[in-house]
Coordinates of C-alpha atoms in Angstrom, one line a residue:
X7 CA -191.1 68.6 15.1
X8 CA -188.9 65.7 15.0
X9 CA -186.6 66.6 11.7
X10 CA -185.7 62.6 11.4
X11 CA -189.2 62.3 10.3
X12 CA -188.6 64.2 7.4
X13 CA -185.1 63.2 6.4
X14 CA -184.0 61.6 3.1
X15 CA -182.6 58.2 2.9
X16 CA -180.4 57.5 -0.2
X17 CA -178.1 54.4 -0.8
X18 CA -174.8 54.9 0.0
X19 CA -172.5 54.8 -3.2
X20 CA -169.6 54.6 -1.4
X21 CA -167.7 51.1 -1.4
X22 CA -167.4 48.8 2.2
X23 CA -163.6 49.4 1.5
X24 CA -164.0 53.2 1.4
X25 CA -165.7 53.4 4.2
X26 CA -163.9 51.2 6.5
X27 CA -161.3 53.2 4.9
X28 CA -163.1 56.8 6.5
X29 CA -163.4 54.8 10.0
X30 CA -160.1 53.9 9.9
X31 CA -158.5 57.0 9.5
X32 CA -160.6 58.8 12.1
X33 CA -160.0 55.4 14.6
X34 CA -164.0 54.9 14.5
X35 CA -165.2 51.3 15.1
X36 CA -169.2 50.2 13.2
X37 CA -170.0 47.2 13.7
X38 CA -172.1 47.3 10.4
X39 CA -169.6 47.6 8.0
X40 CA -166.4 44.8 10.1
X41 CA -165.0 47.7 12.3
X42 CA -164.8 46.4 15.8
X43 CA -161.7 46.8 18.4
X44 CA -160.9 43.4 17.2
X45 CA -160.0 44.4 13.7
X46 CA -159.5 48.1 13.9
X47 CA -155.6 47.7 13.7
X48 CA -155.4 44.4 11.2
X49 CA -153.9 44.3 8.2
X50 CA -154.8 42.9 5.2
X51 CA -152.7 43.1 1.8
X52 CA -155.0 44.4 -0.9
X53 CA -152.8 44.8 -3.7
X54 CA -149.5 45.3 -4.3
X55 CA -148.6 49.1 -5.5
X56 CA -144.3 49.2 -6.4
X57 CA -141.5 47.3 -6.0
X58 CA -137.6 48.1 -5.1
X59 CA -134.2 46.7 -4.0
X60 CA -132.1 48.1 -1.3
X61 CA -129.1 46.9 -0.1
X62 CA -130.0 43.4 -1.3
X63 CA -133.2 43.2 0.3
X64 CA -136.4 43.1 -2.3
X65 CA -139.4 45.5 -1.0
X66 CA -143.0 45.9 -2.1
X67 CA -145.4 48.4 -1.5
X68 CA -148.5 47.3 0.1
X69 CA -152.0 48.6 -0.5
X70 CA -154.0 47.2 3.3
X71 CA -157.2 46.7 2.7
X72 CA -159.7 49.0 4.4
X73 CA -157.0 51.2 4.8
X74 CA -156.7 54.8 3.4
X75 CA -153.8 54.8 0.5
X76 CA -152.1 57.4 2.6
X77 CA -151.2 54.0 5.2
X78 CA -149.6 52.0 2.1
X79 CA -146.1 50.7 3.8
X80 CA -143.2 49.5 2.7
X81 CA -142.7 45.4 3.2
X82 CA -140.0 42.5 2.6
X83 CA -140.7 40.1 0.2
X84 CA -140.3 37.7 2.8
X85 CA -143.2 39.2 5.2
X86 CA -145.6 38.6 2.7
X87 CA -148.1 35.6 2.1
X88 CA -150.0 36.4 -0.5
X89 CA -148.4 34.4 -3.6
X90 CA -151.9 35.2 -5.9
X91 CA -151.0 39.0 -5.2
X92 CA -147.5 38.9 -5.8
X93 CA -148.5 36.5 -9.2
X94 CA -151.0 39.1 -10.0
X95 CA -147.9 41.8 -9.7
X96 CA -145.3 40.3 -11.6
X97 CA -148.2 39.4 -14.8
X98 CA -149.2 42.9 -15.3
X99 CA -145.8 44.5 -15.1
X100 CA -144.7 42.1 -17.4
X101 CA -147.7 42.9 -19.7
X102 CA -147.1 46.5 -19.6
X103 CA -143.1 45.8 -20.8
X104 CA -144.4 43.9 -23.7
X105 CA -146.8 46.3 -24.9
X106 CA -144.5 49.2 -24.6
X107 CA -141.9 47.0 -25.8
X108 CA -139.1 48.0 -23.2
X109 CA -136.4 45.4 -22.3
X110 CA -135.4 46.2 -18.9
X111 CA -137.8 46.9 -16.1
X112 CA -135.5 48.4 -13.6
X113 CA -133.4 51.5 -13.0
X114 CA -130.3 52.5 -10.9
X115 CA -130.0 55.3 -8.8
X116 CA -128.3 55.7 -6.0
X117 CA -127.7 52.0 -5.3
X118 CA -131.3 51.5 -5.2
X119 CA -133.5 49.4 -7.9
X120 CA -136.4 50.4 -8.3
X121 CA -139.9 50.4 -11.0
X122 CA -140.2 52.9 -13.5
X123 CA -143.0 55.5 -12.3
X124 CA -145.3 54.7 -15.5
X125 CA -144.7 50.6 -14.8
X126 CA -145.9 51.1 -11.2
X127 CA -148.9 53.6 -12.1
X128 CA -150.1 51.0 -14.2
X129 CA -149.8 47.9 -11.9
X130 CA -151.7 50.0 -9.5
X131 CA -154.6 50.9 -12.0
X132 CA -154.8 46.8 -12.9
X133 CA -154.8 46.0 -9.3
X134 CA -158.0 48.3 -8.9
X135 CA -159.7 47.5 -12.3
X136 CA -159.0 43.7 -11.4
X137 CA -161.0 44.4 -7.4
X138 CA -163.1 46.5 -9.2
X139 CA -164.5 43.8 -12.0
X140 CA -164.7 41.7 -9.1
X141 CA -167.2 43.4 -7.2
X142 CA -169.5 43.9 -10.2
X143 CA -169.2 40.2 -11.3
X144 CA -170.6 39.4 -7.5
X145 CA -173.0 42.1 -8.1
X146 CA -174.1 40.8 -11.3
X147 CA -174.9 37.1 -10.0
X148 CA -176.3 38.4 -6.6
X149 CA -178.8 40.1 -9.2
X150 CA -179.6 37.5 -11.6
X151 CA -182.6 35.4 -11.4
X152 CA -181.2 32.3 -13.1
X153 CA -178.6 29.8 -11.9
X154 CA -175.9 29.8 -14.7
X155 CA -173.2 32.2 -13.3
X156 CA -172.1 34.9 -15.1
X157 CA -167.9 36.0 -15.3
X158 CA -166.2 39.2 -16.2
X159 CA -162.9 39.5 -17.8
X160 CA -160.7 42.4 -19.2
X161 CA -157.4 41.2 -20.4
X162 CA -157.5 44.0 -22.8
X163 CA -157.1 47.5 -21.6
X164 CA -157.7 49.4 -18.5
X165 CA -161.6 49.7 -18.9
X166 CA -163.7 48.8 -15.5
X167 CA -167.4 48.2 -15.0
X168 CA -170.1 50.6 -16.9
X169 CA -171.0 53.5 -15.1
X170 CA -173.8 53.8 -15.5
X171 CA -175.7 50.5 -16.3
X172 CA -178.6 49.1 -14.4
X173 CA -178.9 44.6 -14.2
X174 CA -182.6 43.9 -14.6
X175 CA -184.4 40.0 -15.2
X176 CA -187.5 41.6 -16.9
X177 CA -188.6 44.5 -19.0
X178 CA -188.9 47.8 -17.3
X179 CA -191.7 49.6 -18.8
X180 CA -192.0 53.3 -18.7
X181 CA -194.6 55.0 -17.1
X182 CA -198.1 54.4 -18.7
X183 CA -197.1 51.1 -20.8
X184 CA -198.7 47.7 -19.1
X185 CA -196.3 44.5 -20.3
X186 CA -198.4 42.6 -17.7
X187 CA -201.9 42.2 -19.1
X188 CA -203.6 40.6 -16.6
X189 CA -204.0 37.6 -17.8
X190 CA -206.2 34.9 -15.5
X191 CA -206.8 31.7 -18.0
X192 CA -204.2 29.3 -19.0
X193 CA -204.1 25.6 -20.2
X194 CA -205.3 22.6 -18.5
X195 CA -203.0 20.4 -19.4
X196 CA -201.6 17.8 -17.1
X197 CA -198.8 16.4 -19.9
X198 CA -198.1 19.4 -22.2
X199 CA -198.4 19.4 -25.0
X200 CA -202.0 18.4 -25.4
X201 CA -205.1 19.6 -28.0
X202 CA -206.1 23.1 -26.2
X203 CA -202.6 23.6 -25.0
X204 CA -201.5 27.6 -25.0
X205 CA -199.9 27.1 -29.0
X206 CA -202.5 25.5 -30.6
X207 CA -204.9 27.8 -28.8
X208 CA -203.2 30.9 -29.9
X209 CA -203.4 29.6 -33.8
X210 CA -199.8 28.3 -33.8
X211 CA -197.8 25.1 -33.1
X212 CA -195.8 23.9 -30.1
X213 CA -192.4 25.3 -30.9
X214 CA -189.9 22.9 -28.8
X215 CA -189.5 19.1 -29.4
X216 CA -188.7 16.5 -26.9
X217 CA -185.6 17.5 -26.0
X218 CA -186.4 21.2 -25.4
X219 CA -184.7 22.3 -28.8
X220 CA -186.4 25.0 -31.1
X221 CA -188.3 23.4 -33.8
X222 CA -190.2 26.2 -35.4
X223 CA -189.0 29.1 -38.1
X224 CA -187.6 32.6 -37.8
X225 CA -190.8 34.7 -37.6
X226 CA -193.2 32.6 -35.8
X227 CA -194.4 33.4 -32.4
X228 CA -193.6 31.3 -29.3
X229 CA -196.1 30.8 -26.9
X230 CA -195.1 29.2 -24.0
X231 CA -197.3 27.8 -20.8
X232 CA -198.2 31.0 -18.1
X233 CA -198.8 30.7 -14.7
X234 CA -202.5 30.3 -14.8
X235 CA -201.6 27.2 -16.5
X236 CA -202.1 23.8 -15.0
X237 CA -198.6 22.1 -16.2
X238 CA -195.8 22.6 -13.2
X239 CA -192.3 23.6 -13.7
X240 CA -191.1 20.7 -16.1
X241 CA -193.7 21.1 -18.4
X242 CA -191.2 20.9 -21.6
X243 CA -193.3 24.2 -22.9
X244 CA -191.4 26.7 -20.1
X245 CA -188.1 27.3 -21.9
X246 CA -187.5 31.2 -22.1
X247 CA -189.5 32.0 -18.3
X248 CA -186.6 29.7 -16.3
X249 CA -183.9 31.9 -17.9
X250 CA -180.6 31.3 -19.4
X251 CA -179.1 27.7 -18.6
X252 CA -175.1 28.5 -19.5
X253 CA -172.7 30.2 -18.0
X254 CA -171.8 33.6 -19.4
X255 CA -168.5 35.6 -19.8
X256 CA -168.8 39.5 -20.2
X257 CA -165.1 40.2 -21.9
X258 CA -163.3 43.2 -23.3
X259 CA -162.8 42.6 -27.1
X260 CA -159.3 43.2 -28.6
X261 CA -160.5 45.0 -32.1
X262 CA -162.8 47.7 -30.7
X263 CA -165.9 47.0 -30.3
X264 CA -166.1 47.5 -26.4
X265 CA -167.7 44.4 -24.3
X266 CA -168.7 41.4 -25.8
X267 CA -170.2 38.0 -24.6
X268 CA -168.6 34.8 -24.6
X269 CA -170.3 31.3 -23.6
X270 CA -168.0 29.0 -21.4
X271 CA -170.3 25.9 -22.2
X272 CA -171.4 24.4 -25.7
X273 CA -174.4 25.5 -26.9
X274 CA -176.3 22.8 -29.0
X275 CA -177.9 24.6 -32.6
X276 CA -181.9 25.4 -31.9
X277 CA -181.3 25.8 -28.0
X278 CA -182.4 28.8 -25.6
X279 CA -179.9 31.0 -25.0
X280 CA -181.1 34.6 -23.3
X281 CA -183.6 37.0 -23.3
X282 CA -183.1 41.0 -24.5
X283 CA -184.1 43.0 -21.7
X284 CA -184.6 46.9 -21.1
X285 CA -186.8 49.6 -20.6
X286 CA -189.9 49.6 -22.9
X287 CA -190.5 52.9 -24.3
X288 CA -193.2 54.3 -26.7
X289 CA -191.1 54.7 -30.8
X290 CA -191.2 59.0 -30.3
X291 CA -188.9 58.6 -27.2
X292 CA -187.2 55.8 -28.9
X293 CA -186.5 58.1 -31.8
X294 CA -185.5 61.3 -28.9
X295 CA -182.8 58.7 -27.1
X296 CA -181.6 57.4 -30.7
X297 CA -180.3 60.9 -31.5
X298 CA -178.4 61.4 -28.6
X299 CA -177.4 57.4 -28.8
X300 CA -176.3 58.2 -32.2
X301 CA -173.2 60.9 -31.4
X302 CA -172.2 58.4 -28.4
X303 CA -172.0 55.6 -31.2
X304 CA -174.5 53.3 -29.1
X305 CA -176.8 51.1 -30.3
X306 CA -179.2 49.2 -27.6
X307 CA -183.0 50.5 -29.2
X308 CA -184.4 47.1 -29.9
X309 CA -187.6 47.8 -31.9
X310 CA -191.0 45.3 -30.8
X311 CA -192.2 45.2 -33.9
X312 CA -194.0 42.0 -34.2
X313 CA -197.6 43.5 -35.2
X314 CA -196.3 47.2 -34.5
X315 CA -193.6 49.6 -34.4
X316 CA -195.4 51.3 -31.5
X317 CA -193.0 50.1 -28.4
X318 CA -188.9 49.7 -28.5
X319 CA -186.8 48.2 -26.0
X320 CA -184.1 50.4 -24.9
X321 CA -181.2 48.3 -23.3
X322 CA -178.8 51.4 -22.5
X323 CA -179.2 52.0 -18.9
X324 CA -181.0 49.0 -17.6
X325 CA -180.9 45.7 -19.1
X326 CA -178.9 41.8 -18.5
X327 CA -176.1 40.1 -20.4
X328 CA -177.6 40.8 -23.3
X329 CA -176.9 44.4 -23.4
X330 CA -173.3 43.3 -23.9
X331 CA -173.8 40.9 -27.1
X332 CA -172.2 42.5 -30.2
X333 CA -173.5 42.4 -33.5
X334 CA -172.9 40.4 -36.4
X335 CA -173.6 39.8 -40.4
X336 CA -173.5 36.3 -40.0
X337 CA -174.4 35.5 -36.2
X338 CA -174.8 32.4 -33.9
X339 CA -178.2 33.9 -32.2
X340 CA -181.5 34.3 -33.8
X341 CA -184.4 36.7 -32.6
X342 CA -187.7 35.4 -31.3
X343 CA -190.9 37.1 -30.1
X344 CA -192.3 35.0 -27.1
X345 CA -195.8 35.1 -24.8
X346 CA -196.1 33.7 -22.0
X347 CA -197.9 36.2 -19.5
X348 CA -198.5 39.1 -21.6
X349 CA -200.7 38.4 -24.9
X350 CA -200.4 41.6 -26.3
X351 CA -198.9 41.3 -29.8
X352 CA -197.3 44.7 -29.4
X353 CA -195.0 43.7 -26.3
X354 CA -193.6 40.7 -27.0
X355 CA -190.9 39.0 -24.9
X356 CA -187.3 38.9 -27.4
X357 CA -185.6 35.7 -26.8
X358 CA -182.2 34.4 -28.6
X359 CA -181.8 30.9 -29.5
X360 CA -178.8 29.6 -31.0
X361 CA -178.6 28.7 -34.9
X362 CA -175.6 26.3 -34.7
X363 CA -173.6 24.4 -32.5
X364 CA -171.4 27.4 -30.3
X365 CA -168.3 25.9 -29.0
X366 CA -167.6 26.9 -24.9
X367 CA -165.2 30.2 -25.5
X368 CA -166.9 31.5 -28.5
X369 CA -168.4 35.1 -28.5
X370 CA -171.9 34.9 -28.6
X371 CA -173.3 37.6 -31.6
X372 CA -176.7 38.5 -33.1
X373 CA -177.6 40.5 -36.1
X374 CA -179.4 43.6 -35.1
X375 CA -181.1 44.1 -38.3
X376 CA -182.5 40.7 -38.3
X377 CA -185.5 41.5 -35.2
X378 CA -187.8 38.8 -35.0
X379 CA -189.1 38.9 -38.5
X380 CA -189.4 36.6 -41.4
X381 CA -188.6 39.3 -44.2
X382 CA -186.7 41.5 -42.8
X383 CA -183.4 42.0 -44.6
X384 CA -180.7 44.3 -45.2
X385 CA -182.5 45.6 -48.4
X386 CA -185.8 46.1 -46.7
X387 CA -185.3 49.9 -45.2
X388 CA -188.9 50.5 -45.3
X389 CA -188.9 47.8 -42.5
X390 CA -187.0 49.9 -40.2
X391 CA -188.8 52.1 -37.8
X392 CA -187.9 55.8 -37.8
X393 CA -185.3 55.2 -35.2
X394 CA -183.1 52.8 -37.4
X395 CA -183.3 55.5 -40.5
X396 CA -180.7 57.7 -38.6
X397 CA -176.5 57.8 -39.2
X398 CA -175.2 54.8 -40.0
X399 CA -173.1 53.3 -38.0
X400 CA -169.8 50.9 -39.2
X401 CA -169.9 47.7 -38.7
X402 CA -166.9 45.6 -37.2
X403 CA -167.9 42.2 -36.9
X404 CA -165.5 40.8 -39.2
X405 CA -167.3 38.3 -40.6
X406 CA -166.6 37.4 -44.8
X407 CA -170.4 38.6 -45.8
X408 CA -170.3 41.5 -43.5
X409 CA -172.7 44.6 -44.7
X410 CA -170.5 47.2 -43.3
X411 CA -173.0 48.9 -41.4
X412 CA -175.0 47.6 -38.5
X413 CA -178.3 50.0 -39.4

């Protein structure tokens, strides 16, 4: 038998630099990953690795891209044209001086200046953290279903992309849960809203005005226009289904509290923001993950508890910007349960709107106690599902009326 037919195929998890890397140290050309005869011997600066000075003459040492580290060459200053590189150099030793607070940068030995080892190990781990954030921020928006982009920064620490963290759009629902009911009906409106639109005939009221702005309370449902309905892509009741409108910045706090999320437009109060997605699982796994979540000191179990506490959203592993928005006593997002194709009052979509006026540059923060509920409060522990009556984890929002814990 033919053993092809058989074989595995898995993704490869290696980068394009690694392996143009692999084919050029063994001098193999692939046409599928750039390595023809053309380019097999170009050169490239990647980054920029150490710097010295001998006999007068200032040398870096060059990182070539697609080229194994063991091909890194000394250069002259003046055979380089990469200014942003050389920039990029100079900042983060610079940055590492003033954090260790050391007032000269250079050594003599021998008649040679040169780095201090520790100075030059740590330009080199920026310069990959910096190509590294850079490939996941192009991953990220080649992933993303909406058309606001979405940045990454660390100006922080050394920290790179999560390891092990999956971008979704939607929920993804374990095996055996349905968040697609199968609906086939929707309204026939031709200027939304009208009499028998989808609100008024799920019991409740439109809940966006004219200009697209929230108009109803914490609590109550939203239930926007499906795609049975008769209304097209402008009708002013599909807010939440076209997905966030800003621009997003992932960023590395300074006080602790890992990755946050900062908007780089204004946010008007009352406007859509972003959804919380993640895997829906039944409240018994929710409760198995939370104990393990617990001793890592994570906290992504989102509980749907609408008209149940029988599903929870667990944004861990798989999930969108979202995952990355911290938590705060007094926040700028509010929780709201939306239906659009799914009806079932157990699986509700979470969306976040904003409660004020958010400034572009200002971390973007939600109360993870509040849910989507009208009387839910930090008194109210027989609100919590099982899941939230675990350790209690310290609070470091920083705000004046902060609780101290966020469970």
């Amino acid at each position: 038998t033919d053993t092809w037919r058989s074989s595995w195929y898995v993704p490869c998890l290696a980068s394009l630099e690694t392996l143009q890397e692999l084919c050029r140290k063994e001098n193999l050309r692939c046409k599928s990953i750039g390595i023809t005869n053309r380019n097999l011997k170009s050169y490239e600066v990647e980054y920029l690795c150490d710097y010295k000075v001998e006999e007068g003459t200032e040398y870096y040492l060059v990182k070539w891209k697609g080229w194994p580290e063991s091909s890194n060459t000394w250069e002259p200053q003046k055979n380089l044209k990469c200014p942003l590189l050389l920039q990029n150099f100079l900042s983060d030793k610079n940055e590492y001086l003033s954090r260790v607070r050391e007032g000269k940068a250079l050594k003599v030995r021998n008649h040679v200046k040169a780095l201090k080892p520790a100075v030059a190990d740590y330009i080199v781990k920026k310069a990959k953290q910096r190509i590294a954030l850079q490939r996941w921020k192009e991953e990220l928006n080649r992933k993303k279903n909406h058309k606001a982009m979405i940045l990454v920064e660390n100006t922080v620490d050394l920290e790179g992309p999560p390891l092990d963290f999956y971008y979704i759009n939607e929920y993804k629902p374990a095996p055996g849960i349905n968040v697609i009911n199968g609906i086939t009906t929707g309204c026939e409106c031709t200027d939304c809203p009208a009499e028998k639109c989808c609100p008024k005939e799920a019991g409740f009221i439109l809940a966006y005005n004219k200009q697209k702005k929230l108009k109803i309370q914490p609590g109550l449902p939203i239930y926007e226009c499906n795609s049975f309905c008769r209304c097209g892509p402008d009708c002013p009741n599909r807010i939440v289904q076209k997905g966030t409108p800003y621009s997003l910045c992932i960023f590395r706090t300074n006080n602790g509290r890992g990755w946050g999320v900062k908007t780089l437009q204004t946010i008007k109060t009352n406007s859509f923001v972003m959804e919380y997605v993640g895997e829906v699982i039944t409240s018994e796994e929710a409760e198995r993950r939370g104990q393990l979540y617990d001793n890592q000191g994570n906290t992504y179990l989102f509980d749907l508890d609408y008209d149940s506490d029988e599903f929870t959203v667990d944004a861990a592993r798989y999930g969108n910007v979202s995952h990355f928005v911290n938590h705060s006593c007094d926040p700028n997002l509010q929780v709201f349960n939306v239906f659009i194709d799914n009806l079932d009052l157990r699986l509700p979509r979470i969306a976040l709107f904003s409660t004020r006026t958010i400034k572009a540059g200002e971390e973007l923060t939600f109360d993870y106690q509040m849910k989507g509920s009208i009387d839910l409060t930090s008194d109210s522990a027989d609100g919590l599902s099982p899941s939230k009556k675990r350790i209690r984890t310290v609070c470091k929002c920083g705000a004046v009326c902060c609780r101290g814990y966020l469970n």
